[in-house]
Coordinates of C-alpha atoms in Angstrom, one line a residue:
M26 CA 95.2 59.8 122.8
S27 CA 96.6 61.0 126.2
L28 CA 97.9 64.2 124.6
R29 CA 94.4 64.9 123.0
A30 CA 92.8 64.3 126.4
E31 CA 95.3 66.7 128.0
I32 CA 94.7 69.4 125.4
A33 CA 90.9 69.1 126.0
R34 CA 91.4 69.9 129.7
L35 CA 93.6 73.0 128.9
A36 CA 92.6 76.4 127.7
P37 CA 93.9 78.0 124.5
G38 CA 97.4 79.4 125.1
D39 CA 98.2 77.0 127.9
R40 CA 101.6 75.3 127.7
L41 CA 101.9 71.6 127.2
P42 CA 104.5 69.5 129.0
S43 CA 107.9 69.5 127.4
A44 CA 109.1 66.7 125.1
R45 CA 111.5 65.5 127.8
E46 CA 108.7 65.3 130.4
L47 CA 106.5 63.4 128.0
V48 CA 109.3 60.9 127.2
R49 CA 109.8 60.3 130.9
R50 CA 106.0 60.1 131.6
H51 CA 105.0 57.7 128.8
G52 CA 108.2 55.8 128.3
V53 CA 108.4 56.6 124.6
S54 CA 111.2 57.8 122.4
P55 CA 111.8 61.5 121.6
V56 CA 111.1 60.7 118.0
T57 CA 107.6 59.5 118.9
V58 CA 106.9 62.7 120.9
T59 CA 108.2 64.9 118.0
R60 CA 105.9 63.1 115.5
A61 CA 102.9 63.5 117.9
F62 CA 103.5 67.2 118.2
A63 CA 103.9 67.5 114.4
L64 CA 100.6 65.7 113.8
L65 CA 98.7 67.9 116.3
A66 CA 100.2 71.0 114.8
A67 CA 99.1 69.9 111.3
E68 CA 95.6 69.5 112.7
G69 CA 95.7 73.0 114.2
A70 CA 95.4 71.7 117.8
V71 CA 98.8 73.0 119.0
V72 CA 101.3 75.8 118.1
T73 CA 105.0 75.2 118.6
R74 CA 107.2 78.2 119.3
P75 CA 110.9 77.5 119.1
G76 CA 112.6 78.2 122.4
S77 CA 109.3 78.6 124.3
G78 CA 107.5 75.3 124.0
T79 CA 104.3 73.9 122.6
F80 CA 100.9 75.6 123.4
V81 CA 97.2 74.8 122.9
A82 CA 96.1 76.6 119.8
Q83 CA 93.2 78.9 119.5
P84 CA 90.1 77.0 118.2
R85 CA 89.6 77.4 114.4
A86 CA 86.5 79.4 113.5
Q87 CA 83.9 77.4 111.7
P88 CA 83.1 78.6 108.1
G89 CA 80.7 81.6 108.3
T90 CA 81.0 82.1 112.0
M91 CA 84.1 84.3 112.4
P92 CA 86.3 86.1 109.8
A93 CA 89.9 85.2 109.6
D94 CA 92.4 87.6 111.2
T95 CA 94.6 88.7 108.4
S96 CA 95.7 92.0 110.0
W97 CA 99.3 90.7 110.2
Q98 CA 99.6 91.0 106.4
A99 CA 99.5 94.9 106.6
V100 CA 102.9 94.7 108.3
A101 CA 104.3 92.1 105.9
L102 CA 103.2 94.0 102.8
G103 CA 104.6 97.3 103.8
D104 CA 103.5 100.8 102.6
R105 CA 103.2 100.1 98.8
S106 CA 99.7 99.8 97.4
V107 CA 98.2 99.3 94.0
D108 CA 95.9 102.1 93.1
T109 CA 92.8 100.9 91.2
A110 CA 90.6 103.8 91.9
R111 CA 91.3 105.4 88.5
V112 CA 90.6 102.3 86.4
S113 CA 88.2 100.0 88.3
H114 CA 85.1 101.9 87.1
L115 CA 86.2 101.4 83.5
L116 CA 85.4 97.7 83.7
G117 CA 82.3 97.8 85.8
P118 CA 78.8 97.3 84.4
P119 CA 76.8 100.5 83.9
P120 CA 73.7 101.1 86.1
P121 CA 70.5 99.5 84.6
G122 CA 69.0 101.8 81.9
A123 CA 72.0 104.1 81.8
I124 CA 73.4 105.5 78.6
T125 CA 77.1 104.6 78.6
M126 CA 79.4 107.4 77.7
S127 CA 82.3 106.1 79.8
G128 CA 84.9 103.3 79.2
G129 CA 87.2 102.7 76.3
Y130 CA 85.8 99.8 74.3
L131 CA 83.5 99.4 71.3
H132 CA 79.8 98.5 71.6
R133 CA 79.1 94.9 70.5
S134 CA 77.4 96.3 67.4
L135 CA 80.8 97.8 66.3
Q136 CA 82.8 94.7 67.0
P137 CA 83.6 92.2 64.2
T138 CA 81.9 89.4 66.2
R139 CA 81.3 87.0 63.3
A140 CA 84.8 87.5 62.0
L141 CA 86.2 86.8 65.5
A142 CA 84.2 83.7 65.9
A143 CA 85.3 82.4 62.5
A144 CA 88.9 83.2 63.2
L145 CA 88.8 81.4 66.5
A146 CA 87.2 78.4 64.9
R147 CA 89.9 78.2 62.2
A148 CA 92.6 78.7 64.7
S149 CA 91.3 75.9 66.9
R150 CA 91.5 73.5 64.0
R151 CA 95.2 74.0 63.4
P152 CA 97.2 70.9 64.4
D153 CA 99.6 73.0 66.5
A154 CA 97.0 75.3 68.0
W155 CA 97.7 74.1 71.6
D156 CA 101.5 73.9 71.2
R157 CA 103.7 76.2 73.2
A158 CA 104.2 79.6 71.7
P159 CA 107.6 81.3 71.4
A160 CA 108.2 83.8 74.2
Q161 CA 108.5 86.6 71.7
G162 CA 105.3 85.7 69.9
L163 CA 104.3 84.0 66.7
A164 CA 106.3 85.3 63.7
P165 CA 103.3 86.1 61.5
L166 CA 101.7 88.1 64.3
R167 CA 104.9 90.0 64.9
A168 CA 105.0 90.9 61.2
V169 CA 101.5 92.4 61.5
F170 CA 102.6 94.8 64.2
A171 CA 105.9 95.5 62.6
R172 CA 104.1 96.8 59.5
L173 CA 102.1 99.2 61.6
A174 CA 105.3 100.8 62.9
S175 CA 107.5 100.4 59.7
A176 CA 109.9 98.1 61.6
G177 CA 111.2 94.6 61.5
P178 CA 109.5 91.6 63.1
E179 CA 112.6 90.9 65.1
D180 CA 111.9 94.1 67.1
V181 CA 108.4 93.1 68.2
L182 CA 107.3 91.3 71.4
I183 CA 103.7 90.1 71.6
T184 CA 101.9 91.0 74.8
G185 CA 98.6 90.3 76.5
G186 CA 96.9 93.5 75.4
G187 CA 98.0 97.1 75.7
Q188 CA 97.6 97.5 79.4
G189 CA 99.8 94.5 80.0
A190 CA 102.4 95.9 77.7
L191 CA 102.2 99.3 79.5
S192 CA 102.8 97.6 82.9
M193 CA 105.7 95.5 81.6
A194 CA 107.4 98.5 80.0
F195 CA 107.2 100.7 83.1
R196 CA 108.7 97.9 85.2
A197 CA 111.4 97.1 82.7
I198 CA 112.6 100.6 81.9
A199 CA 112.4 102.7 85.1
P200 CA 113.6 101.5 88.6
P201 CA 111.2 101.8 91.5
G202 CA 111.1 105.3 93.1
S203 CA 112.2 107.1 89.9
P204 CA 110.1 109.7 88.1
V205 CA 108.2 109.2 84.8
L206 CA 107.1 112.1 82.8
V207 CA 103.5 112.1 81.5
E208 CA 101.3 114.4 79.5
S209 CA 98.8 116.4 81.5
P210 CA 96.1 115.2 81.1
T211 CA 96.8 111.5 80.4
Y212 CA 95.4 108.0 80.4
P213 CA 94.4 107.0 84.0
G214 CA 95.5 103.4 83.4
A215 CA 99.0 104.6 82.8
L216 CA 99.0 106.6 86.1
S217 CA 97.9 103.5 88.0
A218 CA 100.4 101.2 86.2
A219 CA 103.2 103.7 87.0
R220 CA 102.3 103.8 90.6
A221 CA 102.0 100.0 90.8
A222 CA 105.6 99.9 89.4
G223 CA 106.7 102.2 92.2
L224 CA 107.2 105.2 89.9
R225 CA 106.3 108.9 90.5
S226 CA 104.3 110.5 87.7
I227 CA 105.4 114.1 86.9
P228 CA 103.0 116.0 84.6
V229 CA 104.1 118.0 81.6
P230 CA 101.5 120.5 80.2
M231 CA 100.1 120.1 76.7
D232 CA 98.1 122.3 74.3
A233 CA 96.0 121.7 71.2
D234 CA 99.2 120.5 69.3
G235 CA 100.2 118.0 72.0
I236 CA 102.9 118.0 74.7
R237 CA 105.0 121.1 74.8
P238 CA 108.7 120.4 74.0
D239 CA 110.0 123.5 75.8
L240 CA 108.4 122.4 79.1
L241 CA 109.4 118.8 78.4
A242 CA 113.1 119.8 78.2
E243 CA 112.8 121.8 81.4
T244 CA 111.1 118.9 83.2
F245 CA 113.7 116.4 82.1
A246 CA 116.4 118.8 83.4
M247 CA 114.7 119.4 86.8
T248 CA 113.7 115.8 87.6
G249 CA 116.5 113.7 86.0
A250 CA 113.8 111.5 84.6
R251 CA 114.8 108.8 82.1
L252 CA 111.3 108.0 80.8
L253 CA 108.5 109.9 79.1
Y254 CA 105.1 108.2 78.6
C255 CA 103.0 109.9 75.8
Q256 CA 100.2 109.3 73.3
P257 CA 101.2 111.3 70.2
T258 CA 98.3 110.1 68.0
F259 CA 94.6 110.7 69.0
H260 CA 95.6 111.3 72.6
N261 CA 93.4 110.0 75.4
P262 CA 91.5 111.9 76.6
T263 CA 91.9 115.1 74.5
G264 CA 92.1 113.5 71.0
A265 CA 95.1 115.8 70.2
V266 CA 97.6 114.8 67.5
L267 CA 101.2 115.8 68.2
S268 CA 102.3 118.1 65.3
L269 CA 105.0 117.0 62.9
E270 CA 107.6 119.5 64.2
R271 CA 106.9 118.6 67.8
R272 CA 107.3 114.9 67.0
R273 CA 110.9 115.5 66.0
Q274 CA 111.5 117.8 69.0
V275 CA 110.1 115.4 71.6
V276 CA 112.3 112.5 70.4
A277 CA 115.3 114.9 70.2
V278 CA 114.7 116.2 73.7
A279 CA 114.5 112.7 75.1
R280 CA 117.6 111.6 73.3
A281 CA 119.5 114.6 74.5
S282 CA 118.4 113.8 78.1
G283 CA 119.4 110.1 77.8
A284 CA 115.8 109.1 78.2
F285 CA 113.3 106.7 76.6
V286 CA 110.0 107.7 75.1
L287 CA 107.2 105.2 75.7
E288 CA 104.9 105.8 72.8
D289 CA 101.4 104.5 73.4
D290 CA 99.7 104.1 70.0
F291 CA 96.5 102.6 71.3
A292 CA 94.4 104.4 68.6
R293 CA 96.4 103.5 65.5
L294 CA 93.4 101.6 64.1
L295 CA 90.8 104.1 65.4
G296 CA 91.1 106.9 62.8
H297 CA 88.0 108.6 61.5
G298 CA 89.0 108.5 57.9
G299 CA 91.7 111.1 57.5
P300 CA 95.5 110.6 57.3
T301 CA 97.1 109.1 60.4
P302 CA 100.7 110.3 61.1
R303 CA 103.5 107.9 61.3
P304 CA 104.4 106.7 64.8
L305 CA 107.4 108.2 66.5
V306 CA 109.2 104.9 66.4
A307 CA 109.1 104.8 62.6
D308 CA 111.6 107.6 62.4
D309 CA 113.7 106.7 65.4
H310 CA 116.9 104.9 64.6
D311 CA 118.7 105.1 68.0
G312 CA 116.3 103.1 70.2
T313 CA 115.0 106.1 72.0
V314 CA 111.3 105.2 71.4
V315 CA 109.7 102.1 72.9
Y316 CA 106.4 101.6 71.1
L317 CA 103.2 99.8 72.2
T318 CA 99.9 99.2 70.5
S319 CA 97.2 96.5 70.4
L320 CA 94.3 95.0 68.4
T321 CA 92.0 95.1 71.4
K322 CA 90.5 98.6 70.9
A323 CA 89.5 98.0 67.2
A324 CA 88.2 94.4 67.7
S325 CA 87.0 93.3 71.1
P326 CA 87.8 93.8 74.8
S327 CA 88.6 90.1 75.1
L328 CA 91.1 90.0 72.2
R329 CA 93.9 90.7 74.6
I330 CA 96.7 90.9 72.0
G331 CA 99.2 93.8 72.0
A332 CA 102.8 94.4 71.1
L333 CA 105.9 96.2 72.3
L334 CA 108.5 97.3 69.8
A335 CA 112.0 98.2 70.9
R336 CA 115.6 98.1 69.8
G337 CA 118.8 97.3 71.7
P338 CA 119.2 96.3 75.3
V339 CA 115.8 97.5 76.3
M340 CA 114.2 94.8 74.1
A341 CA 116.4 92.2 75.8
R342 CA 115.0 93.3 79.1
L343 CA 111.4 93.3 77.9
R344 CA 111.9 89.8 76.6
A345 CA 113.3 88.8 80.0
M346 CA 110.2 90.4 81.7
R347 CA 108.0 88.3 79.4
L348 CA 109.7 85.1 80.5
V349 CA 109.5 85.8 84.2
D350 CA 106.0 87.2 84.1
D351 CA 104.1 84.4 82.2
F352 CA 106.4 82.8 79.6
F353 CA 104.3 83.6 76.6
V354 CA 100.8 84.7 75.4
A355 CA 98.4 81.8 74.8
R356 CA 98.9 80.4 71.4
P357 CA 95.2 79.9 70.5
L358 CA 94.6 83.6 71.0
Q359 CA 97.6 84.5 68.9
E360 CA 96.5 82.1 66.1
A361 CA 93.0 83.6 66.2
A362 CA 94.4 87.1 65.9
I363 CA 96.5 86.1 62.9
E364 CA 93.4 84.5 61.3
L365 CA 91.4 87.7 61.9
V366 CA 93.8 90.2 60.5
S367 CA 94.9 88.1 57.5
T368 CA 91.5 88.2 55.7
P369 CA 89.8 90.9 53.6
T370 CA 87.1 91.0 56.3
W371 CA 89.4 92.8 58.7
D372 CA 90.1 95.6 56.2
R373 CA 86.4 96.0 55.6
H374 CA 85.8 96.1 59.3
L375 CA 88.3 98.9 59.8
R376 CA 86.8 100.9 57.0
T377 CA 83.3 100.4 58.4
L378 CA 84.5 101.2 61.9
S379 CA 86.2 104.4 60.7
T380 CA 83.0 105.7 59.2
A381 CA 80.9 104.7 62.2
L382 CA 83.3 106.4 64.7
R383 CA 83.4 109.6 62.6
E384 CA 79.6 109.7 62.4
R385 CA 79.3 109.1 66.2
C386 CA 81.9 111.7 67.0
S387 CA 80.2 114.4 65.0
T388 CA 76.8 113.5 66.3
L389 CA 77.8 113.7 69.9
A390 CA 79.7 117.0 69.3
A391 CA 76.6 118.5 67.7
A392 CA 74.3 117.2 70.4
L393 CA 76.5 118.7 73.2
A394 CA 76.6 122.0 71.4
E395 CA 72.8 122.0 71.3
H396 CA 71.9 120.6 74.7
V397 CA 75.0 121.3 76.8
P398 CA 76.5 124.5 75.4
Q399 CA 78.1 125.4 78.7
W400 CA 80.5 122.5 78.2
R401 CA 83.4 123.6 76.0
V402 CA 84.6 120.8 73.8
A403 CA 88.3 121.0 73.3
G404 CA 88.0 120.0 69.6
V405 CA 86.5 117.4 67.4
P406 CA 89.2 114.7 67.1
A407 CA 90.2 112.9 63.9
G408 CA 90.4 109.6 65.7
G409 CA 89.8 107.8 68.9
L410 CA 86.7 107.1 71.0
H411 CA 86.2 110.2 73.1
L412 CA 85.4 113.9 73.4
W413 CA 87.1 116.1 76.1
A414 CA 85.2 119.0 77.5
E415 CA 85.8 121.7 80.1
T416 CA 82.9 122.3 82.5
D417 CA 81.9 124.7 85.1
R418 CA 80.7 122.1 87.6
A419 CA 83.3 121.6 90.3
G420 CA 83.6 118.0 91.4
N421 CA 80.0 116.8 90.9
V422 CA 79.9 115.9 87.2
G423 CA 80.0 112.2 88.0
E424 CA 77.2 112.4 90.6
M425 CA 75.0 114.6 88.4
S426 CA 75.5 112.2 85.4
R427 CA 74.5 109.2 87.4
R428 CA 71.4 110.9 88.6
C429 CA 70.3 111.6 85.0
G430 CA 71.1 108.0 83.8
V431 CA 74.3 108.8 81.8
T432 CA 77.7 107.5 82.7
V433 CA 80.6 109.9 82.0
E434 CA 84.1 110.2 83.4
P435 CA 85.1 113.2 85.5
G436 CA 88.3 114.7 84.4
Q437 CA 90.3 114.7 87.7
D438 CA 91.3 111.1 87.2
F439 CA 93.2 112.1 84.1
F440 CA 95.7 114.3 85.9
A441 CA 98.9 113.3 87.7
A442 CA 98.6 116.5 89.9
E443 CA 96.1 119.3 90.3
A444 CA 93.9 119.8 87.3
P445 CA 93.9 123.3 85.7
G446 CA 90.1 123.3 85.5
Q447 CA 87.0 121.1 85.6
F448 CA 86.8 118.5 82.8
V449 CA 84.8 115.5 81.6
R450 CA 85.5 112.8 79.1
L451 CA 82.5 111.6 77.0
G452 CA 82.7 108.4 74.9
F453 CA 80.8 107.8 71.8
A454 CA 81.6 104.2 71.0
A455 CA 80.0 102.2 73.8
V456 CA 76.3 103.0 73.0
P457 CA 74.2 101.0 70.6
D458 CA 73.3 103.8 68.2
L459 CA 73.4 107.5 67.4
A460 CA 70.0 108.1 69.1
D461 CA 71.6 107.2 72.4
L462 CA 74.2 109.9 72.0
V463 CA 71.6 112.5 71.3
E464 CA 69.5 111.4 74.3
G465 CA 72.5 111.3 76.5
A466 CA 73.4 114.9 75.7
R467 CA 69.7 115.9 76.2
R468 CA 69.7 114.3 79.7
L469 CA 72.9 115.9 80.7
G470 CA 71.7 119.3 79.5
S471 CA 68.4 118.9 81.4
A472 CA 70.2 117.9 84.6
L473 CA 72.4 120.9 84.3
E474 CA 69.4 123.2 83.8
H475 CA 67.7 121.8 86.9
R476 CA 70.8 121.4 89.1
P477 CA 70.5 122.7 92.7
R478 CA 71.6 126.3 93.2
T479 CA 75.1 126.7 94.6
S480 CA 75.3 127.7 98.3
T481 CA 77.6 130.2 99.7
S482 CA 79.8 127.4 101.0
G483 CA 80.7 126.4 97.4
M484 CA 78.8 123.1 97.6
D485 CA 75.6 122.3 95.7
D486 CA 72.7 122.5 98.1
G487 CA 71.3 119.2 96.9
L488 CA 74.6 117.4 97.5
Q489 CA 75.6 118.7 100.9
G490 CA 76.4 116.0 103.4
Q491 CA 76.8 113.3 100.8

């Protein structure tokens, strides 16, 4: 009580008597004084500084009266940051009344919601549904992914969706500070994941047939990179499919460079009805290709089930990453995925989805040609969820689209370095029906016709100062 009274008379920062002085003054043991200081420190009344003494602490702020001072954390965390600017908008809700042509997931009307509910219900009734899952994943689910890549189940590692697999692979394969080669343009989530892993993304140009093997070989030689990230099938955002000859060349170039190819096959189940080429990993027998895919895109955003496929020491490292990251993917979700893909309903869903995506893709392409002819669509893809167009509007596509009630994605986020032009990605899978796609194109065309005249400074008059 005497110490509390003394603290009350002092100001924050004042020094309290030493332990030796308190022992002499109160006739108590040093242990008693030590315990008293420890109790007061736990209450936040004092601060002990070894070698200096014990001081009256600053008063704690009452909730809601003063923000905590966390500025010290900037020093402790250092200069590495996690860049979410490229991906955070992909998960945010669209403005009220907006037509959604952004994002990378299916509208609810395209999802197999009844089949998902039934699969989850069946999975929950299994007696072992809540048991611990193997770190590598349940064997029947590994077999499902193995069939997609013409591989064996022993080469498959189940992950928490494609993005989780991507992040894990970057951290497992390439050391921090090293370069990773990427197509230009590429998926923004890959650029963010690479940066979070401490990697430097180096762009390699592509054309209508995919990444250019000649420039890929030069870039490997110039940078010493040991990893290429690519999307050979229904590339995001362009929709391009890497030609058969280039598929062989890309793997050969990587193998000659002593490098891995991280093949992101996110759209394997999103074809529009035509033939889908074999993944690179299916014809790779030397462990050059590390393959990733998921069920998420073709089912539901919340079915966070993906897979990595690899051979050799790199798979051992990926399994180790799984253990230290989170042990395993939740068993009920794996069981539900098995239930979903093991029924004829899943095959019917994929056929229905293929038809719907093909119809939506052609509808949007035709609507853009009619209402926004100044946007040059790179080509109508044979799979995936997007169209990629070159525009003449420097930097203001996002702002213009928001003003007319349509959400699109400006192309600059898809480039690891300077973009060679002005681009926009338009999705056709997130709207309720075809009429929304036509109306969205009409709104965009109308907004372009009535856009403010460009001033001599190069900025749109109506956007200056914003």
